CSV table of C-alpha atoms in Angstrom, one decimal:
chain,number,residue,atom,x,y,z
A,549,UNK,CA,12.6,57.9,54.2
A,550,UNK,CA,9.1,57.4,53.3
A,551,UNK,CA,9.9,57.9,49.7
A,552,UNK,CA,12.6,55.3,50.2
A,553,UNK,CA,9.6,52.8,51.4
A,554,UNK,CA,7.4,53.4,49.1
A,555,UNK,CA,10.1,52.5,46.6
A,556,UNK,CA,10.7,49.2,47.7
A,557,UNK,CA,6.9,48.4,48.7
A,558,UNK,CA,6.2,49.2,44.9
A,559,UNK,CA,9.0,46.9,43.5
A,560,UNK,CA,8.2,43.8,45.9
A,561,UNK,CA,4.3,43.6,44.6
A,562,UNK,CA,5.7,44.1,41.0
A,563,UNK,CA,7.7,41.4,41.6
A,564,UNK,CA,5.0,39.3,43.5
A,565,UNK,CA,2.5,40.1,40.8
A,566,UNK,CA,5.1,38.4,38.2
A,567,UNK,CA,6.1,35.7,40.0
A,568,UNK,CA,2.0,34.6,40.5
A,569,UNK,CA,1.9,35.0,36.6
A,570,UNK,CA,4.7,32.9,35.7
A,571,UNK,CA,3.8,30.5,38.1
A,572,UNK,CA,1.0,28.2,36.1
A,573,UNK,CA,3.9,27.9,33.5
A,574,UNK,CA,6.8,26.2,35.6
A,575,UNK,CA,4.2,24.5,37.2
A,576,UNK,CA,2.9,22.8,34.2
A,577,UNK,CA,3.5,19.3,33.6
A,578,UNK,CA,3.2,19.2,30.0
A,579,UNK,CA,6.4,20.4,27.9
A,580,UNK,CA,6.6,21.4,24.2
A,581,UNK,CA,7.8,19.1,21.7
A,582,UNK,CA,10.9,19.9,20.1
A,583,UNK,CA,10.1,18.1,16.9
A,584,UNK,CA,13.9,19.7,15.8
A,585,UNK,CA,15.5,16.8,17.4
A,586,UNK,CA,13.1,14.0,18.2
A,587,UNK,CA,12.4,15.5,22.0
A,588,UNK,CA,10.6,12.8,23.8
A,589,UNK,CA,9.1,15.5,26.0
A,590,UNK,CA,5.4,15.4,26.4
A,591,UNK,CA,3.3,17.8,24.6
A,592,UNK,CA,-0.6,19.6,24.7
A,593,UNK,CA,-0.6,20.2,20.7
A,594,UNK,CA,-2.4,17.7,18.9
A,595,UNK,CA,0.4,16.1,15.7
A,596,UNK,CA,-2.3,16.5,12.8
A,597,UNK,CA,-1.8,14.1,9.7
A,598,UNK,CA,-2.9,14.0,6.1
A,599,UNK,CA,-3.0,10.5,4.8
A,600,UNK,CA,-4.0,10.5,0.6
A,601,UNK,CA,-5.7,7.2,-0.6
A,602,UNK,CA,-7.4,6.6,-4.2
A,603,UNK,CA,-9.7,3.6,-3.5
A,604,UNK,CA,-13.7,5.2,-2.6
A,605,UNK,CA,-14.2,6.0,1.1
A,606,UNK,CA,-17.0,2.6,1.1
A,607,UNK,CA,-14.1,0.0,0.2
A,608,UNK,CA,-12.7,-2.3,2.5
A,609,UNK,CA,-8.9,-0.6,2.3
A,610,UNK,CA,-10.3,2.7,2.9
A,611,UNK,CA,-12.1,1.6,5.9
A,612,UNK,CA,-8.7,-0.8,7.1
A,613,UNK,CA,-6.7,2.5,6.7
A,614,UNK,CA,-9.3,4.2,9.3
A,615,UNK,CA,-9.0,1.4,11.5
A,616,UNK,CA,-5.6,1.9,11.9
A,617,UNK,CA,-5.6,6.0,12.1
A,618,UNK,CA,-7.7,5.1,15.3
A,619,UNK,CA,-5.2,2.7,16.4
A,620,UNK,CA,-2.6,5.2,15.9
A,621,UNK,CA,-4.7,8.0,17.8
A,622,UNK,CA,-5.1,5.6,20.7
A,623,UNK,CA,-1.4,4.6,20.9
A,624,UNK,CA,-0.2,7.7,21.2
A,625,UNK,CA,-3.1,8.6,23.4
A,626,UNK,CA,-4.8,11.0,21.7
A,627,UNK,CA,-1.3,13.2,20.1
A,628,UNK,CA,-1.6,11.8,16.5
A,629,UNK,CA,-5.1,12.1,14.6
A,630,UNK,CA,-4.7,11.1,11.3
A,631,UNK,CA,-7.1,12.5,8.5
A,632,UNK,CA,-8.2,9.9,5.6
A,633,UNK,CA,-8.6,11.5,2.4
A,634,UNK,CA,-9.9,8.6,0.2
A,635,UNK,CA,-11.2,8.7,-3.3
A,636,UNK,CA,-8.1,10.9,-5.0
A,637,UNK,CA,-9.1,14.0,-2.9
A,638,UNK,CA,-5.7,14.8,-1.5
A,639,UNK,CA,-3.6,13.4,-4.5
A,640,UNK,CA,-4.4,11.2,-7.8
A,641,UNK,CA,-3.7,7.5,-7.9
A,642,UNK,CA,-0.7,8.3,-9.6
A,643,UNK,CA,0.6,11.4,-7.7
A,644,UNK,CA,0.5,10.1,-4.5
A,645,UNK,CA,3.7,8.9,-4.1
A,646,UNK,CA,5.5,12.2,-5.4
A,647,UNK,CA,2.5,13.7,-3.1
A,648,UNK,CA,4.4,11.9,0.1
A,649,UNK,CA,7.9,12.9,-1.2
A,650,UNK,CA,7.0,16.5,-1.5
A,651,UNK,CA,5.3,16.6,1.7
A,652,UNK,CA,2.1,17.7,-0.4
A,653,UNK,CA,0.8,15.0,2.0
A,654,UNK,CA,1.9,13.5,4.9
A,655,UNK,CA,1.0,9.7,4.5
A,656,UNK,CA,-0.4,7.6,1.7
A,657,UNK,CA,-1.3,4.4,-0.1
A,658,UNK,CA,0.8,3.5,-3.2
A,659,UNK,CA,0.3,1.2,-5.6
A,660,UNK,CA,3.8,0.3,-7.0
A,661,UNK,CA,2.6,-0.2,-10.5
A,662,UNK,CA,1.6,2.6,-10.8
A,663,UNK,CA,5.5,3.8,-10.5
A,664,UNK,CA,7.6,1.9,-12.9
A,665,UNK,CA,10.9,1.4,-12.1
A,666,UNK,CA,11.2,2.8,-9.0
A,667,UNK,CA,10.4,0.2,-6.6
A,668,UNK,CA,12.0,-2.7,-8.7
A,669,UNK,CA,12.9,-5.4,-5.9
A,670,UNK,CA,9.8,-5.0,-4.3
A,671,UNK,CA,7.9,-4.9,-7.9
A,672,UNK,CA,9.3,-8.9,-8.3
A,673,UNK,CA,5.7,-9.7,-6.4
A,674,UNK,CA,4.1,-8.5,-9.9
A,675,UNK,CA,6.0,-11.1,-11.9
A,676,UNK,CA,3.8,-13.9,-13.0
A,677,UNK,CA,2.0,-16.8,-12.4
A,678,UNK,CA,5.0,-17.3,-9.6
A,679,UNK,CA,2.2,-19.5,-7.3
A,680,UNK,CA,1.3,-17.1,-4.6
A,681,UNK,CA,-2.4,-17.4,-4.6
A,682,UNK,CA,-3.7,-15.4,-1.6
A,683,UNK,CA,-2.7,-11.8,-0.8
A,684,UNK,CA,-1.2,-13.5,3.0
A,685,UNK,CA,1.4,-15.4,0.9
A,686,UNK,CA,2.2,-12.8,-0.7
A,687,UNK,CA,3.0,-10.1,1.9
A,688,UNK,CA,4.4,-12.9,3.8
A,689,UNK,CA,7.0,-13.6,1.1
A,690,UNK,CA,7.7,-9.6,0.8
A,691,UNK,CA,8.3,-9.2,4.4
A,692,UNK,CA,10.9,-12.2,4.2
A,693,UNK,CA,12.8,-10.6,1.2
A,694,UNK,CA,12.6,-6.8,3.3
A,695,UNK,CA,13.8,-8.7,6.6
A,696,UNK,CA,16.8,-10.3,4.9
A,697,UNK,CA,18.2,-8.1,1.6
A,698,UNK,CA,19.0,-4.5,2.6
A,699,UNK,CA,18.7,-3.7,-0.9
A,700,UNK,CA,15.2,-4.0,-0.7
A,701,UNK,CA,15.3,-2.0,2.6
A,702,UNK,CA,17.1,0.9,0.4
A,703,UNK,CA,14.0,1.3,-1.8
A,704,UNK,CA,12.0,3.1,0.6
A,705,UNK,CA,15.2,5.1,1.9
A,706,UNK,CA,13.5,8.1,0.9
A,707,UNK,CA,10.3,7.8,3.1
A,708,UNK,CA,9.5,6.0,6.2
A,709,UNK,CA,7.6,2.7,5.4
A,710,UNK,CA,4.9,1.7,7.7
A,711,UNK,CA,3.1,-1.0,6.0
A,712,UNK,CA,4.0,-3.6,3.0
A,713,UNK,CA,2.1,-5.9,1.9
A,714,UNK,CA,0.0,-7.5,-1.8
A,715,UNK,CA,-3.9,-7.6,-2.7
A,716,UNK,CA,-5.0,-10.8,-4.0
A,717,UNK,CA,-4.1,-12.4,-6.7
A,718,UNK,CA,-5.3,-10.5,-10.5
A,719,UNK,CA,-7.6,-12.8,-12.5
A,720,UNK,CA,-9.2,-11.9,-16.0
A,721,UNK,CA,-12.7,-10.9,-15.9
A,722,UNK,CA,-14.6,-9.7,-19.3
A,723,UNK,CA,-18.1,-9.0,-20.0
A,724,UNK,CA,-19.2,-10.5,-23.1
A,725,UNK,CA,-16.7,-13.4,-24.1
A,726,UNK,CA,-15.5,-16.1,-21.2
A,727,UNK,CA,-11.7,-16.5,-21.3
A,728,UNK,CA,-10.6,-20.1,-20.8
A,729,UNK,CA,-7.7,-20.4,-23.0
A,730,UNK,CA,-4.8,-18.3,-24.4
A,731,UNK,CA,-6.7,-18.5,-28.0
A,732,UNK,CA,-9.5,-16.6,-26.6
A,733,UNK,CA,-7.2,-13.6,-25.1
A,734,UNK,CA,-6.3,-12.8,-29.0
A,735,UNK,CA,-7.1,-9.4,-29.7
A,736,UNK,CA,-9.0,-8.8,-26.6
A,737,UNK,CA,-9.3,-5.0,-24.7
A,738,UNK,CA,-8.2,-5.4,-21.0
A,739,UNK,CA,-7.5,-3.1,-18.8
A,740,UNK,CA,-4.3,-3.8,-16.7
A,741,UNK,CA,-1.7,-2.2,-14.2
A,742,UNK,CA,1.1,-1.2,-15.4
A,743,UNK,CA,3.9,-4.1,-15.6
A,744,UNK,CA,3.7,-8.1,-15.6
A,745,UNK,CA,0.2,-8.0,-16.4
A,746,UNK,CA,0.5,-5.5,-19.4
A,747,UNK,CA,3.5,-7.4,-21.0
A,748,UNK,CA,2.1,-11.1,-20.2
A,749,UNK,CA,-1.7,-9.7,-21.8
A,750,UNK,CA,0.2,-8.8,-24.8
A,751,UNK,CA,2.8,-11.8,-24.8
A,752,UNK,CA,-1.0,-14.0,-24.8
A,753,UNK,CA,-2.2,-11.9,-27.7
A,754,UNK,CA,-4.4,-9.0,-26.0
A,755,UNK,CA,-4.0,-6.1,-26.2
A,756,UNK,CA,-3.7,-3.9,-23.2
A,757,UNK,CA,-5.1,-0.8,-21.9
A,758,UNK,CA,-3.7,1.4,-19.1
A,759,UNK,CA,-6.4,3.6,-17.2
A,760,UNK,CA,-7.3,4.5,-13.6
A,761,UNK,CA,-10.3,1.8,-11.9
A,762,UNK,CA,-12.4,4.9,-11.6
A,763,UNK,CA,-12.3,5.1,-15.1
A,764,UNK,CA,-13.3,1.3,-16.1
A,765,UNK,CA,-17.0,0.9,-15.1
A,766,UNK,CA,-17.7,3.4,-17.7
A,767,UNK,CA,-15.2,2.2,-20.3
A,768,UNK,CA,-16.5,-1.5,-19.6
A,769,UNK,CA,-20.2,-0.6,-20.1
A,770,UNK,CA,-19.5,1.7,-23.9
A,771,UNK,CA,-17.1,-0.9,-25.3
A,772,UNK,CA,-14.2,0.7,-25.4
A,773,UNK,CA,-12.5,-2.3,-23.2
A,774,UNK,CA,-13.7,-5.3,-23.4
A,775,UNK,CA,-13.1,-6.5,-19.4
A,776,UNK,CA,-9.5,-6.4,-16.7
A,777,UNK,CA,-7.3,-7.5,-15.4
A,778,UNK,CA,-8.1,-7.3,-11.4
A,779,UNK,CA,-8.9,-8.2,-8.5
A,780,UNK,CA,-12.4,-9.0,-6.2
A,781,UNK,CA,-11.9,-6.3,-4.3
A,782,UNK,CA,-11.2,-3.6,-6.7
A,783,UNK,CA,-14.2,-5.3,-8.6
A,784,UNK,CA,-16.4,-4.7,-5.9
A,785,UNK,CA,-15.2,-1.5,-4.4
A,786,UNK,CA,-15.5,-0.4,-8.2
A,787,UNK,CA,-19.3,-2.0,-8.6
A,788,UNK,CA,-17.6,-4.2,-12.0
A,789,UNK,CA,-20.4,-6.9,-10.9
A,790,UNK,CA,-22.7,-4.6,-12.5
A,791,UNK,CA,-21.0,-4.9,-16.0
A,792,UNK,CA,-18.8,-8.0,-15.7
A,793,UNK,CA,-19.8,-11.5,-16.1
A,794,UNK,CA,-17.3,-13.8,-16.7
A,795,UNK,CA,-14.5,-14.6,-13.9
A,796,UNK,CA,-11.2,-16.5,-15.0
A,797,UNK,CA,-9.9,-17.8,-11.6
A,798,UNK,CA,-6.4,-18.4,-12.9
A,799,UNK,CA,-3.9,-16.1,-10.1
A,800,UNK,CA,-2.3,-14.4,-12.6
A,801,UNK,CA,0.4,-11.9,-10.1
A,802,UNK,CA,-0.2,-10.0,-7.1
A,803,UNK,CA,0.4,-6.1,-6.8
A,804,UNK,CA,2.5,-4.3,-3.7
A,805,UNK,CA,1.1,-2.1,-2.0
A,806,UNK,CA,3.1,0.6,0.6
A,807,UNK,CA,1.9,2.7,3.6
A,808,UNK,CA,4.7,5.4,3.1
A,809,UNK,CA,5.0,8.7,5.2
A,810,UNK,CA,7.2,11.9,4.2
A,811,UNK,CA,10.7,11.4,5.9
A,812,UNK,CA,11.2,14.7,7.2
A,813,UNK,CA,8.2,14.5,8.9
A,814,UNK,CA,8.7,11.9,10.4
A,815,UNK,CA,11.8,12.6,11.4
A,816,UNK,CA,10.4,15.6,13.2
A,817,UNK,CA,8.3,13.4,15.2
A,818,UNK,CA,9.4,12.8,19.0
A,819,UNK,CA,10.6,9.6,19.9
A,820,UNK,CA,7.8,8.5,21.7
A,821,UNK,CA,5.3,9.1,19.4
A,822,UNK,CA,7.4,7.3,17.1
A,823,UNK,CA,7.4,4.0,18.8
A,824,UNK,CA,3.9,4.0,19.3
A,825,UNK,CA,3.5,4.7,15.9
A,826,UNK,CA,5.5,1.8,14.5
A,827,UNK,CA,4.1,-0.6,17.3
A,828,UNK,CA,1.3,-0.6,15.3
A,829,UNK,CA,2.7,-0.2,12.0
A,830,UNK,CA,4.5,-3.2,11.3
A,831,UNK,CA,4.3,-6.8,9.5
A,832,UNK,CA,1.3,-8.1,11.9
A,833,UNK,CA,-0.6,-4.7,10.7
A,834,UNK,CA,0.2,-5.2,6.8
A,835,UNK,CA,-1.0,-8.8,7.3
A,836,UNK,CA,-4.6,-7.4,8.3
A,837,UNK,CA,-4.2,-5.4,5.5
A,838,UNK,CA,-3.5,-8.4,3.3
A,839,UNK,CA,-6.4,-10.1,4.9
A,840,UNK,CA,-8.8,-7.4,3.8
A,841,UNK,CA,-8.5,-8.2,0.6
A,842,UNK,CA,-8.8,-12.0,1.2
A,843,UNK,CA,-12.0,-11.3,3.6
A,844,UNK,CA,-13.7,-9.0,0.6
A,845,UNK,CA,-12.7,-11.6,-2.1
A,846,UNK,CA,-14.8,-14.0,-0.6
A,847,UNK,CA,-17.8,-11.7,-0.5
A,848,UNK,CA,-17.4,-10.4,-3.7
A,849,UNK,CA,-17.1,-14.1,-4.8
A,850,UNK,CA,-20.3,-15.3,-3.2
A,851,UNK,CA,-22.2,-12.1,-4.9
A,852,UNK,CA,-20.7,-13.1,-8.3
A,853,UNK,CA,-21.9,-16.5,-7.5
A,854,UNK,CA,-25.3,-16.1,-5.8
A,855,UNK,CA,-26.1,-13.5,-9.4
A,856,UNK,CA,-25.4,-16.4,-11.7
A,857,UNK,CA,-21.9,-14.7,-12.9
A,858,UNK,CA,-19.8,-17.3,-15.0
A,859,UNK,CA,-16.7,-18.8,-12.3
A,860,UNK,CA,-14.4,-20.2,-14.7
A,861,UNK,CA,-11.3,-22.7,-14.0
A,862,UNK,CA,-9.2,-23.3,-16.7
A,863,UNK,CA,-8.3,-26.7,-17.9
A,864,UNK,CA,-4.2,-28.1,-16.3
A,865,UNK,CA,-3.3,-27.4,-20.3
A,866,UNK,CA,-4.7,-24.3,-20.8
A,867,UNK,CA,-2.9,-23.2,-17.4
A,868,UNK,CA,0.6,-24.9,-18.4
A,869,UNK,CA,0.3,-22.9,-21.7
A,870,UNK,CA,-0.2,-19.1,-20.6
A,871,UNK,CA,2.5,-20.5,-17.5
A,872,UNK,CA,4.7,-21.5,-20.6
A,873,UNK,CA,4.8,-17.8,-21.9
A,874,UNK,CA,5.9,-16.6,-18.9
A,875,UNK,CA,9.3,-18.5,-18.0
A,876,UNK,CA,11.2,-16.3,-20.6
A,877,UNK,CA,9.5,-13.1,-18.8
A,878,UNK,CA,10.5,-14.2,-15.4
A,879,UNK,CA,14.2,-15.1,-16.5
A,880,UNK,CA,14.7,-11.9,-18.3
A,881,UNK,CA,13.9,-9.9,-14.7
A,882,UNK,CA,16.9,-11.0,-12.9
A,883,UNK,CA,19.0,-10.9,-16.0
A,884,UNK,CA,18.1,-7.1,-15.8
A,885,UNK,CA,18.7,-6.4,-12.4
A,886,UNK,CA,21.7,-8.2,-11.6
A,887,UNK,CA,24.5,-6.0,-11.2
A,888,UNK,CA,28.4,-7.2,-10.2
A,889,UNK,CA,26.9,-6.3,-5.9
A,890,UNK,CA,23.6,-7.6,-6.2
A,891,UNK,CA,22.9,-11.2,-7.2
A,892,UNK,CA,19.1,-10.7,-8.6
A,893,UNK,CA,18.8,-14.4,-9.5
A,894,UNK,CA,19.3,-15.5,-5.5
A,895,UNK,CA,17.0,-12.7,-5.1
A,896,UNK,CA,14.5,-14.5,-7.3
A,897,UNK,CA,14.8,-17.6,-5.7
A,898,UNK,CA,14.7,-16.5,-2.4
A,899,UNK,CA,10.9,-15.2,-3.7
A,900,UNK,CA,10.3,-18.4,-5.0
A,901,UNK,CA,11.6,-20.3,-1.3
A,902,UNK,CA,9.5,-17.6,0.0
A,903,UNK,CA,6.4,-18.3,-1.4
A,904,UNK,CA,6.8,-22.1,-1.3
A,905,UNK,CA,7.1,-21.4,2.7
A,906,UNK,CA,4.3,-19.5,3.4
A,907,UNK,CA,2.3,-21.5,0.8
């Protein structure tokens, strides 16, 4: 009998003992996140992020992008902290995107010309001299295209597009020689993106040169090109003031620029941190983006200005003539992409409503 009682005295403060250790854990409030199947359950774990950018840590897009990491942290109250790895660190201008896809990285900053060909609707912001003169328009007429043509929408079907928006508008800026006409382009080193600019440079009889902005200071000050094409932000995140000195403020295009994160991983987010993600990932938050570019511009501007630089406008004929060579250019792009289910010329003109509407 005592045997019997000791028994069942030993198994009841096993079982006490157990049931005061698994207590704190079906007590808890907080729940894992499934991140399988987009669980909104709340979690402890801190979502880390890797976000790749190219431009220097000091420029005015690096320190937007930071901005909004810290926006995104607080949204989600503290679950999402986003790491900025500016300057090429994480991935090379050009690998980013491919970076992102991989899931090499989980966010970036991509410069569509930079790709060729494989953002091509959202790539008809490049085409030039179209009249979008301030990077607002021109987000402003890409977020009216991606609202209204879900083949624009398909282009990013491989990633999960947070922000879209355009920089201001390129202009020509050399060192030695002022451009102020189509004559004075002949023969001429520029660097330019890849794209409009390098074809129109070449249809005005320059001859352009595709390299990295990291690399121009350098190639500015030995000669080996003779100035860019650009625009004031890159020219001052880039310190070209130091070896530029001549400004042509003719709007030649505008580049796109996306906020892309790997699909899988988002996909693998919950649902809540999701939404609070987007809510401040969206058109209004690609406008400040755009607005960066205007706010530096004006900066960089009054610097150029205040240092003696040289602020050229060009003459109504010189303008009508480089806009001349460009007609052809702009009418061979929808003759390219039209196919028998999308009609690229509506497309076009949509843009063109576009930017007339946000003008």
């Amino acid at each position: 009998m005592s045997l019997k009682n000791g028994f069942y005295k030993g198994s009841i403060s096993v079982i006490l003992v157990l049931g005061m250790l698994m207590m704190p854990l079906s007590g808890c409030s907080e729940k894992a996140v499934d991140s399988s199947n987009g669980s909104t359950e709340e979690s402890t774990e801190t979502i880390k992020l890797s976000f790749a950018t190219y431009d220097p840590a000091q420029s005015g897009n690096t320190i937007y992008q930071q901005e909004w990491a810290d926006k995104i942290k607080e949204a989600t109250n503290g679950k999402v902290e986003i790491t900025i790895y500016p300057g090429g660190t994480l991935a090379a201008a050009t690998d980013i995107l491919d970076a992102v896809k991989t899931g090499a990285c989980d966010m970036g900053w991509v410069f569509t010309s930079f790709y060729p060909g494989q953002f091509p609707l959202t790539d008809i912001a490049t085409l030039p001299m179209l009249g979008i003169n301030s990077a607002t328009q021109g987000t402003n007429m890409l977020w009216d295209l991606y609202e209204n043509t879900d083949e624009l929408k398909k282009e990013y079907d491989d990633f999960q597009m947070l922000m879209l928006y355009t920089n201001n508008p390129n202009i020509i800026s050399t060192s030695d020689k002022p451009v102020q006409s189509m004559s004075d382009l002949k023969g001429m080193k520029l660097r330019c993106p890849a794209g409009a600019a390098t074809d129109m440079v070449t249809a005005w009889g320059g001859t352009p040169i595709l390299m990295g902005p990291g690399d121009m200071y350098q190639s500015i000050e030995k000669g080996v090109i003779e100035g860019c094409v650009f625009e004031y932000l890159g020219i001052g995140s880039y310190k070209l003031t130091e070896v530029l000195n001549n400004f042509t403020e003719m709007p030649i295009n505008v580049g796109p620029f996306l906020v892309l994160m790997n699909k899988a991983k988002w996909d693998s987010l919950p649902e809540d941190v999701k939404t609070a993600i987007s809510s401040v990932s969206n058109k209004e938050t690609s406008l400040g983006a755009a607005k960066v570019f205007e706010d530096v511009a004006a900066d960089v501007r009054k610097e150029i200005a205040s240092n003696g630089g040289n602020l050229i406008t060009v003459t109504e004929e010189a303008y009508n003539e480089f806009k001349k060579a460009t007609v052809e250019y702009n009418s061979a792009w929808y003759g390219e992409h039209k196919t028998s289910e999308f009609d690229a010329e509506k497309y076009y003109e949509k843009a063109l409503e576009a930017i007339e509407k946000n003008k």
